[in-house]
Amino acid sequence: MDNRLLKTMVQLLLPFIQLYGVFIILHGHITPGGGFSGGAILGASLILYGLTFGHQETEAIFPEKVSAWAESGGAMMYVLLGLFGLIFGASFLSNLTAGFAAGTPGQILSGGFIPLLMIAIGIKVGSTLMTLFSALIEGEPS
Amino acid sequence: MIPFSWLELFPVLQMSLLVLMALAGPLIPSKGVVKGMHLVGLTLLTISAFIVLNYTHTSGPFAFQMGGYERNIGIELLIDSFSAFFAFFVLFFVTLIHLFSMTSLNLDTPASQHTAYYSLLSLMYFSMIGILYSNDLFNMYVFIEILSLSACGIISVSRKKQNYMAAFRYLMMNTLASISVMFGIALIYMLTGSLNVSIMAERLVELYPMYPVNVSLSLGFIGVGLAIKSAIFPFHVWLPDAHSSANTSASAILSGVIIKIYLLTLIKLLYRLFTLDVVIDLRIPVVMVVLAGVAMLMGSAFALGQKEIKRMLAYSTVSQVGYILLGFSIFTWGGLVAAFFYIVSHAFVKGLLFLTAGMAKSIHGIKSIKATEGIGYKIPLTMMLFTVGAMGMVGIPGTSGFMAKLQLSLAFMEVSRGYLRSFLIISGVINALYFFPIIMNSFFQEDNKEVFKLEKIPFAMGFTLLMFVGIIFALGLFPGLLLPYLEAAAMSLMGS
């Protein structure tokens, strides 16, 4: 069956879905949503691509190796951000006391390290969703 | 900023290191590097845990506030003699087992799973010391959840049909238990309005007379949840499958420390959160004594009927949980110390038994008790080590098992409830009944045709087994090495 309609629509929609995901992640500290919801949207966009174009195509643009690095890297970034506080003489995962800039409340550059945490969570959740999807597709994880 | 000793950063650094190790594992292509990294990491962690333990001994307990929030809204780690000792014990135990698994994993687990196995183990250690350190009830719940899920992965790592079945059963039972614990936590949080254990305990003193039903319901839900997770007798159904089908090193860890962590959580919550007055007023000790007695007798009785060595050992764990429960069910200082001693002793004894039984199974293909006939000549070293473990389990003088049972009996005498010793004696006799046939079978066969020949044990495995034997005899002959730490741990629970 030729599903050109589906493919074209997905190709059209995909940038907007991903942009929305990135928006949700970056605005996590000032609007509803955050790393998890944004990451889930990003992951869903990848899953949509995988469902439309097949597993091989997805593997080509988002290889499993990248997924593994993103998964571990996202979570590691979170831990390292936590350790930052210890280095600067505050508690584990301290925000402003560890010297992160507070910025102007309500602006996108505010909230100390919360945006960074959101990015870490977003990367982790998005890649984990993709890993789970490919594990289900392949039937055998890793 | 309050100045504090840099040693007080160790607990949080330990936990970070474990998470980082778990995350770094999948990125390293070489399996040898992963194993080496975990060995180095675990050794460092054990040393640091020992330093923290001695620090708490000299300068008392200390708390660590995550994120610098106030203690009634933030997450607090409380490191005192109790949590520091058991964190050290867990890390020391798993380091030895890790050394063993570096060789044994090649025998019983597909090579593609090794990295995942070590990552899951690191997560498991992380959540175990997290449960011990955490003074925040919800945080504790999250760690319990991580521990259950990673243990589920550990069970299914060998990728055989019975592993999947056991892991699924484990998952179902433990999810039920988690929900139950969660429900209990919600009930008590509703009442006290805080999740910090110390603050909740303070508020409960006033609140308990006003809301006894809420407190007793909460205690019931948390108790049942933790009872399922620590396999106290009627809730033990998941344990034999899970512990007998996991690979050698994993069964030692599952039986040696994981169910103990849940017991320790139960002890911690009973003493710290609900406090003795409430527990005794709700007649929890009676329930616990009955459960413990039934567990000791029924666990042993079930073990008697098993055909497979590892299954028998798993049922024996069920009965040993009963001993520990009986120890702290009398709610005295002596009983608590005895229960702690039993926890440590049982970890090493059962660890040794599971490791040797696993070796017999994975190297020599001996699975059932029937197949042990005459193997004392074929694999004498393994069976001798197994015999040491069996002696420890039965409680032959000189082994740590004897000392642990002696401590228990003395604790019962102290509160003039000496009749509880009858459980010890009956269960001990049944222990002997199911362990000694294996030893008799393997060494004292009349028409034996095997030629006596020492088998080779790889160095790393042999080292771990020797350490275990050394510890079993050291604790049996010189319990004074360990008792000061246990007494301090019991003191820190009873005092607050």
XYZ file of C-alpha atoms in Angstrom:
638
model
C 0.000 0.000 0.000
C 1.378 3.395 -0.905
C 1.086 5.577 2.141
C 2.514 8.707 0.614
C -0.210 10.766 2.237
C 0.808 9.568 5.685
C 4.493 10.079 5.008
C 4.008 13.607 3.688
C 1.816 14.551 6.593
C 4.287 13.174 9.115
C 7.142 14.966 7.401
C 5.165 18.178 7.569
C 4.135 17.729 11.181
C 7.379 16.410 12.614
C 9.300 19.725 12.844
C 6.384 21.352 14.621
C 5.980 18.495 17.104
C 9.666 18.553 17.893
C 9.742 22.326 18.162
C 6.841 22.106 20.576
C 8.712 19.490 22.607
C 11.799 21.700 22.789
C 9.585 24.650 23.741
C 8.019 22.696 26.585
C 11.434 21.610 27.845
C 13.006 25.076 27.698
C 9.995 26.749 29.305
C 9.746 24.104 31.999
C 10.549 26.514 34.805
C 8.072 29.243 33.862
C 5.122 27.455 32.258
C 3.291 24.193 32.910
C 5.154 21.144 31.654
C 8.881 20.569 31.822
C 11.558 18.069 31.106
C 9.399 15.001 31.367
C 6.459 16.217 29.295
C 8.700 17.829 26.697
C 10.898 14.767 26.523
C 7.814 12.596 26.084
C 6.709 14.775 23.156
C 10.165 14.486 21.579
C 10.126 10.739 22.119
C 6.617 10.519 20.653
C 7.785 12.377 17.549
C 10.560 9.833 17.069
C 8.106 6.988 17.602
C 5.776 8.539 15.029
C 8.642 8.647 12.565
C 9.471 5.045 13.354
C 5.872 3.922 12.850
C 5.589 5.688 9.502
C 8.950 5.050 7.914
C 9.873 1.764 9.530
C 12.515 0.721 11.947
C 15.486 0.795 9.543
C 14.959 4.413 8.565
C 14.707 5.466 12.201
C 17.858 3.521 13.016
C 19.605 5.527 10.280
C 18.704 8.944 11.682
C 18.684 8.062 15.379
C 21.009 5.089 15.900
C 20.796 2.970 19.013
C 24.281 4.095 20.034
C 23.190 7.733 20.090
C 20.152 6.698 22.069
C 22.316 4.913 24.648
C 24.628 7.920 24.999
C 21.678 10.277 25.291
C 20.057 8.093 27.935
C 23.136 7.750 30.118
C 24.286 11.282 29.372
C 21.006 12.890 30.365
C 20.920 11.153 33.708
C 24.633 11.732 34.299
C 24.174 15.423 33.590
C 21.578 15.508 36.358
C 23.916 13.847 38.869
C 26.820 16.089 37.878
C 24.637 19.177 38.267
C 23.839 17.888 41.746
C 27.533 17.445 42.509
C 28.158 21.016 41.360
C 26.524 22.184 44.555
C 28.955 20.168 46.635
C 31.941 21.637 44.794
C 30.775 25.180 45.477
C 30.286 24.606 49.164
C 26.541 24.103 49.263
C 24.397 20.984 49.559
C 23.767 18.328 46.918
C 21.480 19.705 44.180
C 21.466 23.232 45.630
C 20.404 25.852 43.209
C 21.036 29.503 44.003
C 23.281 28.882 47.005
C 25.666 27.011 44.720
C 26.112 30.146 42.644
C 23.740 29.566 39.737
C 22.426 32.911 38.444
C 18.846 33.658 39.446
C 18.024 35.869 36.443
C 14.788 37.837 36.128
C 11.757 35.924 37.339
C 9.382 35.122 34.488
C 12.082 35.379 31.821
C 13.451 32.343 30.064
C 16.886 32.905 31.609
C 15.871 32.447 35.228
C 15.488 29.833 37.897
C 19.164 29.022 38.347
C 19.922 25.513 37.167
C 16.315 24.390 36.717
C 16.446 24.886 32.893
C 19.610 22.786 32.775
C 17.924 20.036 34.789
C 14.944 20.224 32.448
C 17.197 19.754 29.428
C 18.853 16.757 31.120
C 15.487 15.185 31.906
C 14.180 15.950 28.431
C 17.108 14.205 26.743
C 16.789 11.225 29.079
C 13.024 10.785 28.719
C 12.979 11.270 24.954
C 15.715 8.736 24.288
C 14.286 6.279 26.812
C 10.898 6.315 25.074
C 12.656 5.649 21.783
C 14.659 2.787 23.329
C 11.510 1.240 24.744
C 9.830 1.525 21.355
C 12.694 -0.114 19.493
C 12.906 -2.823 22.151
C 9.238 -3.620 21.521
C 9.699 -3.527 17.739
C 12.711 -5.821 17.806
C 11.161 -8.082 20.413
C 14.540 -8.454 22.066
C 16.052 -5.527 23.964
C 19.632 -4.570 23.057
C 26.755 28.253 55.208
C 27.412 25.916 58.103
C 30.929 24.522 58.124
C 30.978 20.752 58.259
C 33.580 18.081 58.062
C 34.227 16.899 54.527
C 33.587 13.364 55.738
C 29.918 14.276 55.949
C 29.864 14.550 52.166
C 30.785 10.889 51.801
C 27.238 9.430 51.866
C 25.992 11.573 49.018
C 29.208 11.008 47.078
C 28.816 7.254 47.548
C 25.329 7.350 46.108
C 26.387 9.579 43.205
C 29.287 7.293 42.389
C 26.987 4.266 42.277
C 24.548 6.010 39.928
C 27.370 7.248 37.711
C 28.818 3.726 37.547
C 25.425 2.317 36.606
C 25.033 4.920 33.861
C 28.579 4.687 32.534
C 28.397 0.904 32.162
C 26.354 0.760 28.930
C 28.663 3.294 27.249
C 31.813 1.222 27.717
C 32.218 -1.343 24.946
C 34.673 -3.612 26.767
C 33.199 -5.949 29.383
C 36.523 -6.258 31.173
C 36.672 -2.512 31.716
C 33.119 -2.513 33.109
C 33.960 -5.255 35.582
C 37.188 -3.550 36.610
C 35.451 -0.201 37.019
C 32.816 -1.734 39.273
C 35.453 -3.560 41.319
C 37.494 -0.398 41.872
C 34.359 1.620 42.569
C 32.951 -0.862 45.052
C 36.279 -1.189 46.866
C 36.481 2.589 47.236
C 32.871 2.667 48.422
C 33.514 -0.019 51.025
C 36.513 1.860 52.370
C 34.595 5.125 52.454
C 31.661 3.433 54.185
C 34.063 2.125 56.822
C 35.477 5.606 57.349
C 31.940 6.998 57.723
C 31.101 4.210 60.180
C 34.070 5.082 62.379
C 33.275 8.776 62.047
C 29.740 8.223 63.365
C 31.245 6.232 66.212
C 33.560 8.986 67.321
C 31.532 12.120 66.638
C 27.953 10.908 66.657
C 25.225 10.906 63.998
C 24.959 13.604 61.374
C 22.291 14.645 58.893
C 22.640 15.847 55.342
C 20.010 18.089 53.766
C 19.620 17.540 50.041
C 19.416 20.836 48.185
C 19.731 22.794 51.410
C 15.991 22.866 52.079
C 14.514 22.769 55.558
C 14.055 19.321 56.942
C 10.251 19.238 56.958
C 10.018 19.913 53.220
C 13.379 18.709 51.951
C 15.006 15.322 51.778
C 17.187 14.407 54.695
C 19.855 11.763 54.884
C 20.467 10.630 58.446
C 23.730 8.829 58.975
C 24.018 7.260 62.412
C 25.504 4.068 63.799
C 22.602 2.043 62.386
C 22.608 3.245 58.795
C 26.383 3.636 58.600
C 26.996 0.118 59.847
C 24.534 -1.538 57.523
C 25.655 0.516 54.534
C 29.180 -0.695 55.226
C 27.930 -4.263 55.630
C 26.005 -4.167 52.341
C 28.900 -2.666 50.414
C 31.446 -5.062 51.915
C 29.250 -8.057 51.131
C 28.535 -7.044 47.554
C 32.190 -6.224 46.880
C 33.120 -9.785 47.786
C 30.281 -11.144 45.676
C 31.353 -8.893 42.808
C 34.820 -10.415 42.930
C 33.189 -13.846 42.709
C 30.860 -12.835 39.891
C 33.735 -11.607 37.711
C 34.467 -15.264 36.945
C 31.171 -16.957 37.706
C 29.115 -14.705 35.435
C 30.862 -16.196 32.390
C 29.467 -19.579 33.379
C 25.810 -18.859 33.954
C 24.822 -15.679 32.103
C 24.840 -14.873 28.362
C 27.748 -12.543 27.530
C 25.435 -9.920 26.012
C 23.832 -9.351 29.406
C 26.923 -8.701 31.516
C 26.982 -4.928 31.195
C 23.281 -4.639 31.904
C 23.690 -6.966 34.876
C 26.369 -4.801 36.472
C 24.438 -1.615 35.790
C 21.365 -3.069 37.455
C 23.465 -4.234 40.388
C 24.920 -0.763 40.856
C 21.423 0.724 40.826
C 20.456 -1.877 43.389
C 23.350 -1.007 45.707
C 22.483 2.655 45.254
C 18.901 2.107 46.325
C 19.936 -0.157 49.216
C 22.221 2.390 50.833
C 19.652 5.025 49.920
C 16.985 3.211 51.940
C 19.365 2.947 54.869
C 20.517 6.571 54.819
C 17.224 8.225 53.976
C 15.270 9.810 56.773
C 12.450 10.813 54.457
C 9.550 8.420 54.110
C 8.673 9.142 50.501
C 12.292 9.075 49.437
C 12.565 5.714 51.145
C 9.577 4.508 49.125
C 11.211 5.618 45.879
C 14.360 3.703 46.782
C 12.273 0.643 47.666
C 10.674 0.857 44.234
C 14.053 1.151 42.461
C 15.314 -1.813 44.454
C 12.326 -3.989 43.538
C 12.454 -3.141 39.846
C 16.196 -3.616 39.488
C 15.995 -6.896 41.428
C 13.355 -7.978 38.925
C 15.782 -7.260 36.103
C 18.526 -9.149 37.928
C 16.350 -12.255 38.218
C 15.498 -12.304 34.519
C 19.031 -11.604 33.333
C 19.874 -15.243 32.591
C 17.118 -15.288 29.934
C 15.670 -18.707 30.596
C 12.009 -19.544 30.722
C 11.883 -20.087 34.465
C 13.700 -16.768 34.992
C 10.977 -14.873 33.170
C 8.294 -16.675 35.134
C 10.032 -16.001 38.441
C 10.695 -12.377 37.534
C 7.067 -11.854 36.552
C 5.829 -13.333 39.811
C 8.337 -11.253 41.736
C 7.203 -8.142 39.882
C 3.529 -8.768 40.589
C 3.999 -9.491 44.295
C 6.379 -6.593 44.771
C 4.131 -4.152 42.951
C 1.310 -5.121 45.290
C 3.667 -4.639 48.208
C 4.796 -1.249 46.912
C 1.211 -0.089 46.573
C 0.534 -1.236 50.102
C 3.558 0.647 51.446
C 2.528 3.710 49.452
C -0.952 3.567 50.916
C 0.442 3.356 54.428
C 2.722 6.311 53.792
C -0.183 8.340 52.418
C -2.286 7.598 55.493
C 0.380 8.640 57.924
C 1.332 11.688 55.858
C -2.310 12.783 55.913
C -2.134 12.645 59.693
C 1.228 14.263 60.375
C 1.681 16.602 57.430
C 5.370 15.868 57.040
C 7.460 13.163 55.438
C 10.532 13.495 57.610
C 10.634 10.458 59.881
C 11.928 12.327 62.939
C 9.313 15.084 62.644
C 6.531 12.570 62.018
C 7.555 10.599 65.096
C 7.414 13.747 67.237
C 3.954 14.651 65.961
C 2.669 11.083 66.278
C 3.177 11.142 70.031
C 0.344 13.666 70.291
C -1.692 12.438 67.356
C -1.834 8.749 68.171
C -4.347 8.997 71.054
C -6.619 11.087 68.826
C -6.410 8.993 65.650
C -5.515 5.437 66.663
C -7.320 3.895 63.667
C -5.352 5.895 61.125
C -2.062 5.013 62.738
C -2.888 1.335 63.033
C -4.115 1.177 59.419
C -0.982 2.883 58.229
C 1.201 0.566 60.283
C -0.720 -2.394 58.877
C -0.298 -1.338 55.256
C 3.384 -0.522 55.619
C 3.966 -3.696 57.615
C 2.232 -5.958 55.114
C 4.019 -4.304 52.206
C 7.420 -4.779 53.779
C 6.467 -8.289 54.897
C 5.786 -9.277 51.281
C 9.064 -7.752 50.194
C 11.061 -9.437 52.931
C 9.252 -12.770 52.403
C 7.832 -13.271 55.888
C 6.103 -16.636 55.814
C 2.585 -16.377 54.373
C 3.872 -13.795 51.878
C 6.909 -15.737 50.746
C 5.451 -17.343 47.587
C 7.605 -15.370 45.169
C 10.880 -16.098 46.949
C 11.728 -19.732 46.138
C 11.329 -19.262 42.376
C 13.168 -15.970 42.310
C 16.105 -16.962 44.474
C 16.594 -20.392 42.966
C 16.365 -19.408 39.301
C 18.658 -16.367 39.470
C 22.312 -16.859 38.596
C 24.845 -17.783 41.277
C 26.054 -14.370 42.374
C 22.595 -12.824 42.090
C 21.001 -15.445 44.357
C 23.658 -14.767 46.978
C 22.921 -11.048 46.840
C 19.123 -11.523 46.754
C 19.168 -13.852 49.735
C 22.052 -12.243 51.544
C 21.201 -8.572 51.588
C 18.083 -7.569 49.675
C 15.434 -9.137 51.875
C 17.458 -7.956 54.888
C 17.203 -4.388 53.643
C 13.417 -4.626 53.773
C 13.606 -6.119 57.261
C 15.892 -3.292 58.326
C 13.432 -0.788 56.864
C 10.687 -2.426 58.891
C 12.848 -2.251 62.028
C 13.715 1.373 61.328
C 10.097 2.386 60.804
C 8.813 0.472 63.824
C 11.411 1.999 66.133
C 11.824 5.467 64.661
C 8.485 6.342 63.125
C 5.814 4.512 65.084
C 7.884 4.277 68.275
C 7.707 1.516 70.835
C 4.685 2.744 72.802
C 2.419 2.718 69.752
C 3.722 -0.614 68.513
C 3.180 -2.285 71.872
C -0.198 -0.634 72.341
C -1.332 -2.037 68.981
C -0.152 -5.524 69.999
C 2.194 -5.765 67.036
C 4.738 -7.865 69.013
C 2.191 -10.682 69.394
C 1.477 -10.703 65.652
C 5.174 -10.687 64.913
C 5.981 -13.546 67.269
C 3.250 -15.685 65.712
C 4.374 -14.866 62.167
C 8.001 -15.496 63.077
C 7.260 -18.823 64.718
C 5.169 -20.006 61.788
C 7.831 -18.825 59.341
C 10.587 -20.668 61.185
C 8.704 -23.953 61.316
C 6.953 -23.857 57.955
C 9.969 -22.541 56.063
C 12.052 -25.404 57.404
C 9.279 -27.908 56.728
C 8.984 -26.765 53.118
C 12.754 -26.872 52.713
C 12.667 -30.473 53.900
C 10.494 -31.443 50.946
C 12.555 -29.865 48.171
C 14.386 -31.860 45.518
C 16.660 -29.107 44.220
C 19.528 -27.717 46.296
C 18.981 -24.066 45.419
C 15.226 -24.295 46.048
C 15.932 -25.873 49.406
C 18.270 -23.005 50.251
C 15.609 -20.524 49.179
C 13.043 -22.084 51.517
C 15.671 -22.102 54.240
C 15.901 -18.324 53.750
C 12.167 -18.126 54.461
C 12.710 -19.805 57.809
C 15.756 -17.675 58.607
C 13.729 -14.513 58.060
C 11.549 -15.881 60.837
C 14.551 -16.020 63.197
C 15.388 -12.386 62.517
C 11.763 -11.355 62.953
C 11.566 -13.261 66.219
C 14.705 -11.483 67.364
C 13.279 -8.005 67.104
C 9.697 -8.951 67.891
C 10.462 -8.948 71.619
C 11.386 -5.255 71.302
C 14.297 -5.202 73.684
C 17.792 -3.971 73.166
C 19.226 -7.481 73.386
C 16.714 -8.821 70.892
C 17.584 -6.103 68.439
C 21.315 -6.762 68.740
C 20.656 -10.485 68.268
C 18.527 -9.791 65.173
C 21.296 -7.610 63.736
C 23.868 -10.290 64.454
C 21.602 -12.809 62.777
C 21.249 -10.585 59.716
C 25.023 -10.317 59.303
C 25.656 -13.963 60.083
C 22.924 -15.236 57.788
C 24.134 -13.082 54.896
C 27.569 -14.689 54.944
C 26.364 -18.223 55.683
C 23.617 -18.215 53.066
C 25.917 -16.405 50.674
C 28.473 -19.175 51.018
C 25.809 -21.864 50.562
C 24.331 -20.218 47.471
C 27.754 -19.635 45.937
C 28.878 -23.223 46.424
C 25.518 -24.668 45.325
C 25.661 -22.378 42.303
C 29.171 -23.581 41.490
C 28.056 -27.198 41.732
C 25.177 -26.345 39.405
C 26.889 -24.198 36.802
C 30.324 -25.868 36.637
C 29.510 -29.477 37.432
C 25.839 -29.668 36.496
C 24.670 -30.904 39.891
C 21.239 -29.519 40.572
C 19.175 -31.954 42.588
C 19.842 -33.359 46.031
C 19.768 -36.870 44.575
C 22.677 -36.050 42.281
C 24.915 -35.213 45.234
C 25.703 -38.874 45.859
C 29.449 -39.321 46.043
C 30.291 -35.861 44.748
C 32.394 -35.271 47.851
C 35.075 -37.167 45.965
C 34.579 -35.392 42.670
C 34.368 -31.824 43.951
C 35.672 -32.047 47.517
C 36.592 -28.374 47.953
C 33.185 -27.107 46.891
C 31.408 -29.598 49.104
C 33.652 -28.836 52.070
C 32.827 -25.169 51.737
C 29.160 -26.130 51.450
C 29.567 -28.126 54.657
C 30.944 -25.076 56.449
C 27.891 -23.152 55.289
C 25.555 -25.924 56.424
C 27.265 -25.989 59.817
C 26.772 -22.264 60.101
C 23.126 -22.623 59.179
C 22.448 -25.396 61.678
C 24.425 -23.585 64.352
C 27.384 -25.799 65.178
C 29.527 -24.102 67.870
C 32.409 -22.164 66.360
C 30.400 -20.808 63.478
C 28.622 -17.471 63.359
C 25.244 -19.260 63.195
C 25.810 -20.633 66.686
C 26.707 -17.231 68.071
C 23.631 -15.703 66.461
C 21.333 -18.332 67.954
C 23.036 -17.983 71.329
C 22.434 -14.243 71.255
C 18.783 -14.836 70.410
C 18.330 -17.310 73.273
C 20.013 -14.961 75.734
C 17.757 -12.142 74.593
C 14.681 -14.335 75.186
C 15.923 -15.291 78.646
C 16.397 -11.631 79.513
C 12.693 -10.924 79.143
C 11.881 -14.304 80.731
C 10.297 -15.645 77.574
C 12.571 -18.637 77.369
C 9.815 -20.719 75.785
C 10.546 -18.927 72.506
C 13.749 -20.941 72.376
C 11.685 -24.003 71.515
C 11.173 -22.488 68.057
C 14.931 -22.174 67.729
C 15.492 -25.773 68.730
C 12.782 -27.331 66.560
C 13.723 -25.256 63.531
C 17.398 -25.994 64.162
C 16.725 -29.723 64.205
C 14.813 -29.516 60.929
C 17.716 -27.477 59.497
C 20.040 -30.322 60.383
C 17.565 -32.777 58.873
C 17.721 -31.184 55.457
C 21.363 -30.138 55.375
C 23.093 -33.216 56.683
C 21.693 -35.728 54.155
C 23.454 -33.754 51.423
C 26.741 -33.892 53.310
C 26.293 -37.567 54.193
C 25.412 -38.315 50.593
C 28.417 -36.576 49.172
C 31.135 -37.686 51.588
C 30.088 -40.852 53.374
C 28.925 -43.197 50.650
C 29.828 -46.817 51.223
C 29.977 -48.117 47.679
C 31.782 -45.146 46.249
C 33.598 -45.594 42.958
C 34.859 -42.026 42.455
C 38.542 -41.260 42.854
C 39.279 -38.541 45.374
C 40.695 -35.587 43.479
C 40.799 -31.885 44.354
C 39.101 -29.731 41.765
C 40.383 -26.363 40.644
C 38.536 -23.257 41.760
C 39.352 -20.028 39.881
C 41.290 -17.578 42.029
C 38.674 -14.838 42.315
C 35.966 -17.302 43.313
C 38.241 -19.115 45.741
C 39.255 -15.845 47.384
C 35.630 -14.829 47.971
C 34.714 -18.244 49.349
C 37.722 -18.240 51.687
C 36.825 -14.763 52.906
C 33.294 -15.966 53.612
C 34.551 -18.994 55.545
C 36.983 -16.767 57.440
C 34.204 -14.353 58.373
C 31.874 -17.161 59.458
C 34.477 -18.583 61.831
C 35.712 -15.162 62.939
C 32.207 -14.138 63.942
C 31.639 -17.485 65.604
C 34.813 -17.401 67.668
C 35.237 -13.665 68.258
C 31.778 -12.069 68.162
C 33.326 -9.156 70.061
C 34.694 -7.894 66.725
C 31.223 -7.060 65.537
C 29.145 -6.549 68.670
C 30.267 -2.987 69.536
C 29.012 -1.786 66.162
C 25.732 -3.671 66.485
C 25.208 -2.428 70.029
C 25.765 1.138 68.899
C 23.330 0.572 66.014
C 20.685 -0.813 68.364
C 21.329 2.064 70.753
C 20.729 4.633 68.035
C 17.344 3.036 67.278
C 16.236 2.542 70.861
C 17.448 5.923 72.028
C 15.331 8.000 69.684
